[in-house]
Amino acid sequence: MERKAFLKTLGAGAAFALTFPCVQGCSKEDGPGLPVPTGVDFTIDLTSSEGAMLANNGDFILKNEVVVVKNLEGNFIAASQICSHQQTDQVRFIEDEGGIFSCSTHGSRFSQTGAPLNAITNNPLKIFNTELNGDILRVFD
Ligand code: FES
């Protein structure tokens, strides 16, 4: 199907949205504006099936809108799954540059301390505390 025909099948509104996603410039108001998690305090039993998904360096899970990571050195770290750019929930851990957080929505990248690594945003990514007691990993504000 040709592009024009494809867009026609979507209807004018959808075609406009697909063609001009940031026609007046992307701003915070254009994003879904999901709230950055606050008051976070949960635990993960590393011997559970959930915890098993954090067995290897570089593994991460998403829980309560937090990205919980076993970084490439084997330390547990955690960051907001909600991006500091336009508040989508697309933040993940990737193994580039020794391990960083990255948001696929517009390409923001953040260090493990939440510092922005490119010009997409100047807003730091929220980082949470982690504490390991035996096999119990606590993630908290
Ligand atoms: S919402 Fe824009 S990079 Fe994450």
CSV table of N, CA and C and ligand atoms in Angstrom, one decimal:
chain,number,residue,atom,x,y,z
A,1,MET,N,0.9,-1.2,0.0
A,1,MET,CA,0.0,0.0,0.0
A,1,MET,C,0.9,1.2,0.0
A,2,GLU,N,0.5,2.2,-0.8
A,2,GLU,CA,1.3,3.4,-0.9
A,2,GLU,C,1.1,4.2,0.4
A,3,ARG,N,2.1,5.1,0.7
A,3,ARG,CA,2.0,5.9,1.9
A,3,ARG,C,0.7,6.7,1.9
A,4,LYS,N,0.4,7.3,0.8
A,4,LYS,CA,-0.8,8.2,0.8
A,4,LYS,C,-2.1,7.4,1.1
A,5,ALA,N,-2.1,6.2,0.4
A,5,ALA,CA,-3.3,5.4,0.6
A,5,ALA,C,-3.4,4.9,2.1
A,6,PHE,N,-2.2,4.6,2.6
A,6,PHE,CA,-2.1,4.1,4.0
A,6,PHE,C,-2.6,5.2,5.0
A,7,LEU,N,-2.1,6.4,4.8
A,7,LEU,CA,-2.5,7.5,5.6
A,7,LEU,C,-4.0,7.8,5.5
A,8,LYS,N,-4.5,7.6,4.3
A,8,LYS,CA,-6.0,7.8,4.1
A,8,LYS,C,-6.8,6.8,4.9
A,9,THR,N,-6.3,5.6,5.0
A,9,THR,CA,-7.0,4.6,5.7
A,9,THR,C,-7.1,4.9,7.2
A,10,LEU,N,-6.1,5.7,7.7
A,10,LEU,CA,-6.0,6.0,9.1
A,10,LEU,C,-7.0,7.2,9.5
A,11,GLY,N,-7.3,7.9,8.5
A,11,GLY,CA,-8.1,9.1,8.8
A,11,GLY,C,-7.2,10.3,8.9
A,12,ALA,N,-7.7,11.5,8.7
A,12,ALA,CA,-6.9,12.7,8.7
A,12,ALA,C,-6.3,13.0,10.0
A,13,GLY,N,-6.9,12.8,11.1
A,13,GLY,CA,-6.3,13.1,12.4
A,13,GLY,C,-5.1,12.2,12.7
A,14,ALA,N,-5.3,10.9,12.5
A,14,ALA,CA,-4.2,10.0,12.8
A,14,ALA,C,-3.0,10.3,11.8
A,15,ALA,N,-3.3,10.6,10.6
A,15,ALA,CA,-2.3,10.8,9.6
A,15,ALA,C,-1.5,12.1,10.0
A,16,PHE,N,-2.2,13.1,10.5
A,16,PHE,CA,-1.5,14.3,10.9
A,16,PHE,C,-0.6,14.0,12.1
A,17,ALA,N,-1.2,13.2,13.1
A,17,ALA,CA,-0.4,12.9,14.3
A,17,ALA,C,0.8,12.1,13.9
A,18,LEU,N,0.7,11.2,12.9
A,18,LEU,CA,1.9,10.4,12.5
A,18,LEU,C,2.9,11.3,11.8
A,19,THR,N,2.4,12.2,11.0
A,19,THR,CA,3.3,13.0,10.1
A,19,THR,C,3.9,14.1,10.9
A,20,PHE,N,3.2,14.7,11.8
A,20,PHE,CA,3.7,15.9,12.5
A,20,PHE,C,3.6,15.7,14.0
A,21,PRO,N,4.4,14.8,14.6
A,21,PRO,CA,4.3,14.5,16.0
A,21,PRO,C,4.6,15.7,16.9
A,22,CYS,N,5.5,16.6,16.5
A,22,CYS,CA,5.9,17.7,17.3
A,22,CYS,C,5.8,19.0,16.5
A,23,VAL,N,4.6,19.2,15.8
A,23,VAL,CA,4.5,20.3,14.9
A,23,VAL,C,4.8,21.6,15.5
A,24,GLN,N,4.4,21.8,16.8
A,24,GLN,CA,4.7,23.1,17.4
A,24,GLN,C,5.9,23.0,18.4
A,25,GLY,N,6.7,22.0,18.1
A,25,GLY,CA,7.9,21.9,19.0
A,25,GLY,C,7.5,21.0,20.2
A,26,CYS,N,8.3,20.0,20.4
A,26,CYS,CA,8.1,19.1,21.5
A,26,CYS,C,8.2,19.8,22.8
A,27,SER,N,7.3,19.7,23.7
A,27,SER,CA,7.5,20.3,25.0
A,27,SER,C,7.0,19.3,26.0
A,28,LYS,N,7.2,19.6,27.3
A,28,LYS,CA,6.7,18.7,28.3
A,28,LYS,C,5.2,18.4,28.2
A,29,GLU,N,4.5,19.4,27.8
A,29,GLU,CA,3.0,19.2,27.7
A,29,GLU,C,2.6,18.2,26.6
A,30,ASP,N,3.5,17.9,25.7
A,30,ASP,CA,3.2,17.0,24.6
A,30,ASP,C,3.3,15.5,25.1
A,31,GLY,N,4.0,15.3,26.1
A,31,GLY,CA,4.3,13.9,26.6
A,31,GLY,C,3.1,13.4,27.4
A,32,PRO,N,3.1,12.1,27.7
A,32,PRO,CA,2.0,11.6,28.4
A,32,PRO,C,2.0,12.1,29.9
A,33,GLY,N,3.1,12.6,30.3
A,33,GLY,CA,3.2,13.2,31.6
A,33,GLY,C,2.9,12.2,32.8
A,34,LEU,N,3.4,11.0,32.7
A,34,LEU,CA,3.2,10.1,33.8
A,34,LEU,C,4.0,10.6,35.0
A,35,PRO,N,3.5,10.4,36.2
A,35,PRO,CA,4.2,10.8,37.4
A,35,PRO,C,5.4,10.0,37.7
A,36,VAL,N,6.5,10.7,38.0
A,36,VAL,CA,7.7,10.0,38.4
A,36,VAL,C,7.4,9.4,39.8
A,37,PRO,N,7.7,8.1,40.0
A,37,PRO,CA,7.4,7.4,41.2
A,37,PRO,C,8.0,8.1,42.5
A,38,THR,N,7.1,8.2,43.5
A,38,THR,CA,7.6,8.8,44.8
A,38,THR,C,7.2,7.8,45.9
A,39,GLY,N,7.8,7.9,47.0
A,39,GLY,CA,7.4,7.1,48.1
A,39,GLY,C,7.7,5.6,47.9
A,40,VAL,N,8.7,5.4,47.0
A,40,VAL,CA,9.0,4.0,46.7
A,40,VAL,C,9.6,3.3,47.8
A,41,ASP,N,9.2,2.1,48.1
A,41,ASP,CA,9.8,1.2,49.2
A,41,ASP,C,9.3,-0.2,49.0
A,42,PHE,N,10.0,-1.0,48.3
A,42,PHE,CA,9.6,-2.4,48.1
A,42,PHE,C,10.9,-3.3,48.2
A,43,THR,N,10.6,-4.6,48.3
A,43,THR,CA,11.7,-5.5,48.3
A,43,THR,C,11.5,-6.6,47.3
A,44,ILE,N,12.6,-7.2,46.9
A,44,ILE,CA,12.7,-8.3,46.0
A,44,ILE,C,13.5,-9.4,46.6
A,45,ASP,N,12.9,-10.6,46.7
A,45,ASP,CA,13.6,-11.7,47.2
A,45,ASP,C,14.4,-12.3,46.1
A,46,LEU,N,15.7,-12.3,46.2
A,46,LEU,CA,16.5,-12.7,45.0
A,46,LEU,C,16.4,-14.2,44.8
A,47,THR,N,15.8,-15.0,45.7
A,47,THR,CA,15.7,-16.4,45.5
A,47,THR,C,14.3,-16.7,44.9
A,48,SER,N,13.5,-15.7,44.7
A,48,SER,CA,12.2,-15.9,44.1
A,48,SER,C,12.3,-15.9,42.5
A,49,SER,N,11.2,-16.3,41.8
A,49,SER,CA,11.3,-16.3,40.4
A,49,SER,C,11.5,-14.8,39.9
A,50,GLU,N,11.0,-13.9,40.6
A,50,GLU,CA,11.2,-12.5,40.2
A,50,GLU,C,12.7,-12.1,40.4
A,51,GLY,N,13.2,-12.5,41.5
A,51,GLY,CA,14.6,-12.2,41.8
A,51,GLY,C,15.6,-12.9,40.8
A,52,ALA,N,15.1,-14.1,40.4
A,52,ALA,CA,16.0,-14.9,39.4
A,52,ALA,C,16.2,-14.1,38.1
A,53,MET,N,15.3,-13.1,37.8
A,53,MET,CA,15.5,-12.3,36.6
A,53,MET,C,16.6,-11.3,36.8
A,54,LEU,N,17.2,-11.2,38.0
A,54,LEU,CA,18.3,-10.3,38.3
A,54,LEU,C,19.6,-11.1,38.6
A,55,ALA,N,19.6,-12.3,38.1
A,55,ALA,CA,20.8,-13.2,38.4
A,55,ALA,C,22.1,-12.8,37.8
A,56,ASN,N,22.0,-12.2,36.6
A,56,ASN,CA,23.2,-12.0,35.8
A,56,ASN,C,23.5,-10.5,35.7
A,57,ASN,N,24.8,-10.1,35.7
A,57,ASN,CA,25.1,-8.7,35.5
A,57,ASN,C,24.5,-8.2,34.2
A,58,GLY,N,23.9,-7.1,34.2
A,58,GLY,CA,23.2,-6.5,33.1
A,58,GLY,C,21.7,-6.8,33.0
A,59,ASP,N,21.3,-7.7,33.9
A,59,ASP,CA,19.8,-8.0,34.0
A,59,ASP,C,19.1,-6.8,34.6
A,60,PHE,N,17.8,-6.6,34.2
A,60,PHE,CA,17.0,-5.6,34.9
A,60,PHE,C,15.5,-6.1,34.9
A,61,ILE,N,14.8,-5.6,35.8
A,61,ILE,CA,13.3,-5.8,35.8
A,61,ILE,C,12.6,-4.5,36.0
A,62,LEU,N,11.4,-4.4,35.6
A,62,LEU,CA,10.5,-3.3,35.9
A,62,LEU,C,9.5,-3.6,37.0
A,63,LYS,N,9.5,-2.8,38.0
A,63,LYS,CA,8.6,-3.0,39.1
A,63,LYS,C,8.2,-1.7,39.7
A,64,ASN,N,6.9,-1.5,39.8
A,64,ASN,CA,6.3,-0.3,40.4
A,64,ASN,C,6.9,1.0,39.7
A,65,GLU,N,7.1,0.9,38.4
A,65,GLU,CA,7.6,2.0,37.6
A,65,GLU,C,9.0,2.4,38.0
A,66,VAL,N,9.7,1.3,38.4
A,66,VAL,CA,11.2,1.5,38.7
A,66,VAL,C,11.9,0.4,37.9
A,67,VAL,N,13.1,0.9,37.4
A,67,VAL,CA,14.0,-0.1,36.7
A,67,VAL,C,15.0,-0.5,37.7
A,68,VAL,N,14.9,-1.8,38.1
A,68,VAL,CA,15.8,-2.4,39.0
A,68,VAL,C,16.9,-3.2,38.3
A,69,VAL,N,18.1,-2.9,38.5
A,69,VAL,CA,19.2,-3.4,37.7
A,69,VAL,C,20.3,-4.0,38.5
A,70,LYS,N,20.8,-5.1,38.0
A,70,LYS,CA,22.1,-5.6,38.4
A,70,LYS,C,23.1,-5.1,37.4
A,71,ASN,N,23.9,-4.1,37.8
A,71,ASN,CA,24.8,-3.5,36.7
A,71,ASN,C,25.9,-4.4,36.3
A,72,LEU,N,26.7,-4.0,35.4
A,72,LEU,CA,27.8,-4.8,34.8
A,72,LEU,C,28.9,-5.2,35.8
A,73,GLU,N,28.9,-4.5,37.0
A,73,GLU,CA,29.8,-4.8,38.0
A,73,GLU,C,29.2,-5.7,39.1
A,74,GLY,N,27.9,-6.0,38.9
A,74,GLY,CA,27.2,-6.9,39.9
A,74,GLY,C,26.5,-6.2,41.0
A,75,ASN,N,26.5,-4.8,40.9
A,75,ASN,CA,25.8,-4.0,42.0
A,75,ASN,C,24.4,-3.7,41.6
A,76,PHE,N,23.5,-3.7,42.6
A,76,PHE,CA,22.1,-3.4,42.3
A,76,PHE,C,21.9,-1.8,42.4
A,77,ILE,N,21.3,-1.3,41.3
A,77,ILE,CA,20.9,0.1,41.2
A,77,ILE,C,19.5,0.2,40.8
A,78,ALA,N,18.9,1.3,40.9
A,78,ALA,CA,17.5,1.5,40.5
A,78,ALA,C,17.2,2.9,40.1
A,79,ALA,N,16.4,3.1,39.1
A,79,ALA,CA,16.0,4.4,38.5
A,79,ALA,C,14.6,4.4,38.2
A,80,SER,N,14.1,5.6,38.0
A,80,SER,CA,12.7,5.8,37.6
A,80,SER,C,12.5,5.2,36.2
A,81,GLN,N,11.4,4.5,36.0
A,81,GLN,CA,11.1,4.0,34.6
A,81,GLN,C,10.5,5.2,33.8
A,82,ILE,N,10.0,6.2,34.6
A,82,ILE,CA,9.4,7.4,33.9
A,82,ILE,C,10.5,8.4,33.6
A,83,CYS,N,10.6,8.7,32.3
A,83,CYS,CA,11.7,9.5,31.8
A,83,CYS,C,11.6,10.9,32.3
A,84,SER,N,12.7,11.6,32.6
A,84,SER,CA,12.7,13.0,33.0
A,84,SER,C,12.5,14.0,31.9
A,85,HIS,N,12.5,13.5,30.6
A,85,HIS,CA,12.3,14.3,29.5
A,85,HIS,C,10.8,14.7,29.3
A,86,GLN,N,10.0,13.7,28.9
A,86,GLN,CA,8.6,14.0,28.7
A,86,GLN,C,7.7,12.9,29.4
A,87,GLN,N,8.3,12.3,30.4
A,87,GLN,CA,7.6,11.4,31.3
A,87,GLN,C,6.9,10.3,30.7
A,88,THR,N,7.5,9.6,29.7
A,88,THR,CA,7.0,8.4,29.2
A,88,THR,C,7.6,7.3,30.1
A,89,ASP,N,7.1,6.0,29.9
A,89,ASP,CA,7.6,5.0,30.8
A,89,ASP,C,8.6,4.0,30.0
A,90,GLN,N,9.4,4.7,29.2
A,90,GLN,CA,10.3,3.9,28.3
A,90,GLN,C,11.8,3.8,28.8
A,91,VAL,N,12.1,4.1,30.0
A,91,VAL,CA,13.4,4.1,30.5
A,91,VAL,C,13.8,2.6,30.7
A,92,ARG,N,14.9,2.2,30.2
A,92,ARG,CA,15.5,0.8,30.4
A,92,ARG,C,17.0,0.9,30.7
A,93,PHE,N,17.5,-0.2,31.1
A,93,PHE,CA,19.0,-0.3,31.3
A,93,PHE,C,19.6,-0.9,30.0
A,94,ILE,N,20.6,-0.3,29.5
A,94,ILE,CA,21.3,-0.9,28.4
A,94,ILE,C,22.8,-1.0,28.7
A,95,GLU,N,23.5,-1.9,28.0
A,95,GLU,CA,24.9,-2.2,28.3
A,95,GLU,C,25.9,-1.3,27.6
A,96,ASP,N,25.4,-0.3,26.9
A,96,ASP,CA,26.4,0.7,26.3
A,96,ASP,C,27.2,1.5,27.4
A,97,GLU,N,28.3,1.9,27.0
A,97,GLU,CA,29.1,2.8,27.8
A,97,GLU,C,29.3,2.3,29.3
A,98,GLY,N,29.4,1.0,29.4
A,98,GLY,CA,29.6,0.5,30.8
A,98,GLY,C,28.3,0.3,31.6
A,99,GLY,N,27.2,0.6,30.9
A,99,GLY,CA,25.9,0.4,31.5
A,99,GLY,C,25.2,1.8,31.8
A,100,ILE,N,24.2,2.1,31.1
A,100,ILE,CA,23.5,3.4,31.3
A,100,ILE,C,22.0,3.1,31.2
A,101,PHE,N,21.2,4.2,31.6
A,101,PHE,CA,19.8,4.2,31.4
A,101,PHE,C,19.5,4.9,30.1
A,102,SER,N,18.5,4.4,29.4
A,102,SER,CA,18.2,5.0,28.1
A,102,SER,C,16.7,5.0,27.9
A,103,CYS,N,16.1,6.0,27.3
A,103,CYS,CA,14.7,6.1,27.0
A,103,CYS,C,14.5,6.0,25.5
A,104,SER,N,13.7,5.1,25.1
A,104,SER,CA,13.6,4.9,23.6
A,104,SER,C,12.6,5.9,23.0
A,105,THR,N,11.9,6.7,23.8
A,105,THR,CA,10.9,7.6,23.2
A,105,THR,C,11.6,8.6,22.3
A,106,HIS,N,12.6,9.3,22.8
A,106,HIS,CA,13.4,10.3,22.0
A,106,HIS,C,14.9,10.1,22.1
A,107,GLY,N,15.3,9.1,22.8
A,107,GLY,CA,16.7,8.8,22.9
A,107,GLY,C,17.5,9.4,24.0
A,108,SER,N,16.9,9.8,25.1
A,108,SER,CA,17.7,10.3,26.2
A,108,SER,C,18.5,9.2,26.8
A,109,ARG,N,19.7,9.6,27.3
A,109,ARG,CA,20.6,8.6,27.9
A,109,ARG,C,21.0,9.2,29.2
A,110,PHE,N,21.2,8.4,30.2
A,110,PHE,CA,21.5,8.8,31.6
A,110,PHE,C,22.6,7.9,32.2
A,111,SER,N,23.4,8.5,33.0
A,111,SER,CA,24.4,7.7,33.7
A,111,SER,C,23.7,7.0,34.8
A,112,GLN,N,24.4,6.1,35.5
A,112,GLN,CA,23.9,5.3,36.6
A,112,GLN,C,23.6,6.2,37.8
A,113,THR,N,24.1,7.4,37.8
A,113,THR,CA,23.7,8.4,38.8
A,113,THR,C,22.6,9.3,38.4
A,114,GLY,N,22.0,9.1,37.2
A,114,GLY,CA,20.9,9.9,36.7
A,114,GLY,C,21.3,11.1,35.9
A,115,ALA,N,22.6,11.3,35.7
A,115,ALA,CA,23.0,12.5,35.0
A,115,ALA,C,22.7,12.4,33.5
A,116,PRO,N,22.1,13.4,32.9
A,116,PRO,CA,21.9,13.3,31.4
A,116,PRO,C,23.2,13.2,30.6
A,117,LEU,N,23.2,12.4,29.6
A,117,LEU,CA,24.4,12.1,28.8
A,117,LEU,C,24.3,12.7,27.4
A,118,ASN,N,23.1,13.2,27.0
A,118,ASN,CA,23.0,13.9,25.7
A,118,ASN,C,22.1,15.1,25.8
A,119,ALA,N,21.9,15.7,24.7
A,119,ALA,CA,21.2,17.0,24.7
A,119,ALA,C,19.7,16.9,24.7
A,120,ILE,N,19.1,15.7,24.8
A,120,ILE,CA,17.7,15.5,24.7
A,120,ILE,C,17.0,16.3,25.9
A,121,THR,N,17.6,16.1,27.1
A,121,THR,CA,17.1,16.8,28.3
A,121,THR,C,18.2,17.1,29.2
A,122,ASN,N,18.0,18.2,30.0
A,122,ASN,CA,18.9,18.5,31.1
A,122,ASN,C,18.5,18.0,32.4
A,123,ASN,N,17.3,17.4,32.4
A,123,ASN,CA,16.7,17.0,33.7
A,123,ASN,C,17.3,15.6,34.1
A,124,PRO,N,17.8,15.5,35.3
A,124,PRO,CA,18.4,14.2,35.7
A,124,PRO,C,17.3,13.2,35.9
A,125,LEU,N,17.6,12.0,35.7
A,125,LEU,CA,16.7,10.9,35.9
A,125,LEU,C,16.7,10.5,37.4
A,126,LYS,N,15.5,10.3,38.0
A,126,LYS,CA,15.5,10.0,39.4
A,126,LYS,C,16.1,8.6,39.7
A,127,ILE,N,16.9,8.6,40.7
A,127,ILE,CA,17.6,7.4,41.1
A,127,ILE,C,17.1,7.0,42.5
A,128,PHE,N,16.9,5.7,42.7
A,128,PHE,CA,16.5,5.2,44.0
A,128,PHE,C,17.6,4.5,44.8
A,129,ASN,N,17.5,4.5,46.1
A,129,ASN,CA,18.4,3.7,46.9
A,129,ASN,C,18.2,2.2,46.8
A,130,THR,N,19.2,1.5,47.0
A,130,THR,CA,19.1,0.0,47.1
A,130,THR,C,19.9,-0.4,48.3
A,131,GLU,N,19.4,-1.5,48.9
A,131,GLU,CA,20.1,-2.1,50.0
A,131,GLU,C,19.9,-3.6,50.0
A,132,LEU,N,21.0,-4.3,50.1
A,132,LEU,CA,20.9,-5.8,50.1
A,132,LEU,C,21.1,-6.4,51.5
A,133,ASN,N,20.1,-7.1,52.0
A,133,ASN,CA,20.2,-7.8,53.2
A,133,ASN,C,20.0,-9.2,53.0
A,134,GLY,N,21.1,-10.0,52.9
A,134,GLY,CA,21.0,-11.4,52.6
A,134,GLY,C,20.6,-11.5,51.2
A,135,ASP,N,19.4,-12.2,51.0
A,135,ASP,CA,18.8,-12.3,49.6
A,135,ASP,C,17.7,-11.4,49.4
A,136,ILE,N,17.5,-10.4,50.3
A,136,ILE,CA,16.4,-9.5,50.1
A,136,ILE,C,17.0,-8.1,49.7
A,137,LEU,N,16.5,-7.7,48.5
A,137,LEU,CA,16.9,-6.4,47.9
A,137,LEU,C,15.8,-5.4,48.2
A,138,ARG,N,16.2,-4.3,48.9
A,138,ARG,CA,15.2,-3.3,49.1
A,138,ARG,C,15.5,-2.1,48.2
A,139,VAL,N,14.4,-1.6,47.6
A,139,VAL,CA,14.5,-0.4,46.7
A,139,VAL,C,13.6,0.7,47.4
A,140,PHE,N,14.2,1.9,47.6
A,140,PHE,CA,13.5,2.9,48.3
A,140,PHE,C,13.9,4.3,48.0
A,141,ASP,N,13.0,5.2,48.2
A,141,ASP,CA,13.3,6.7,48.0
A,141,ASP,C,14.4,7.1,49.0
B,1,FES,S1,10.4,11.0,27.0
B,1,FES,FE1,11.7,11.9,25.6
B,1,FES,S2,13.5,10.8,25.8
B,1,FES,FE2,12.2,9.9,27.3
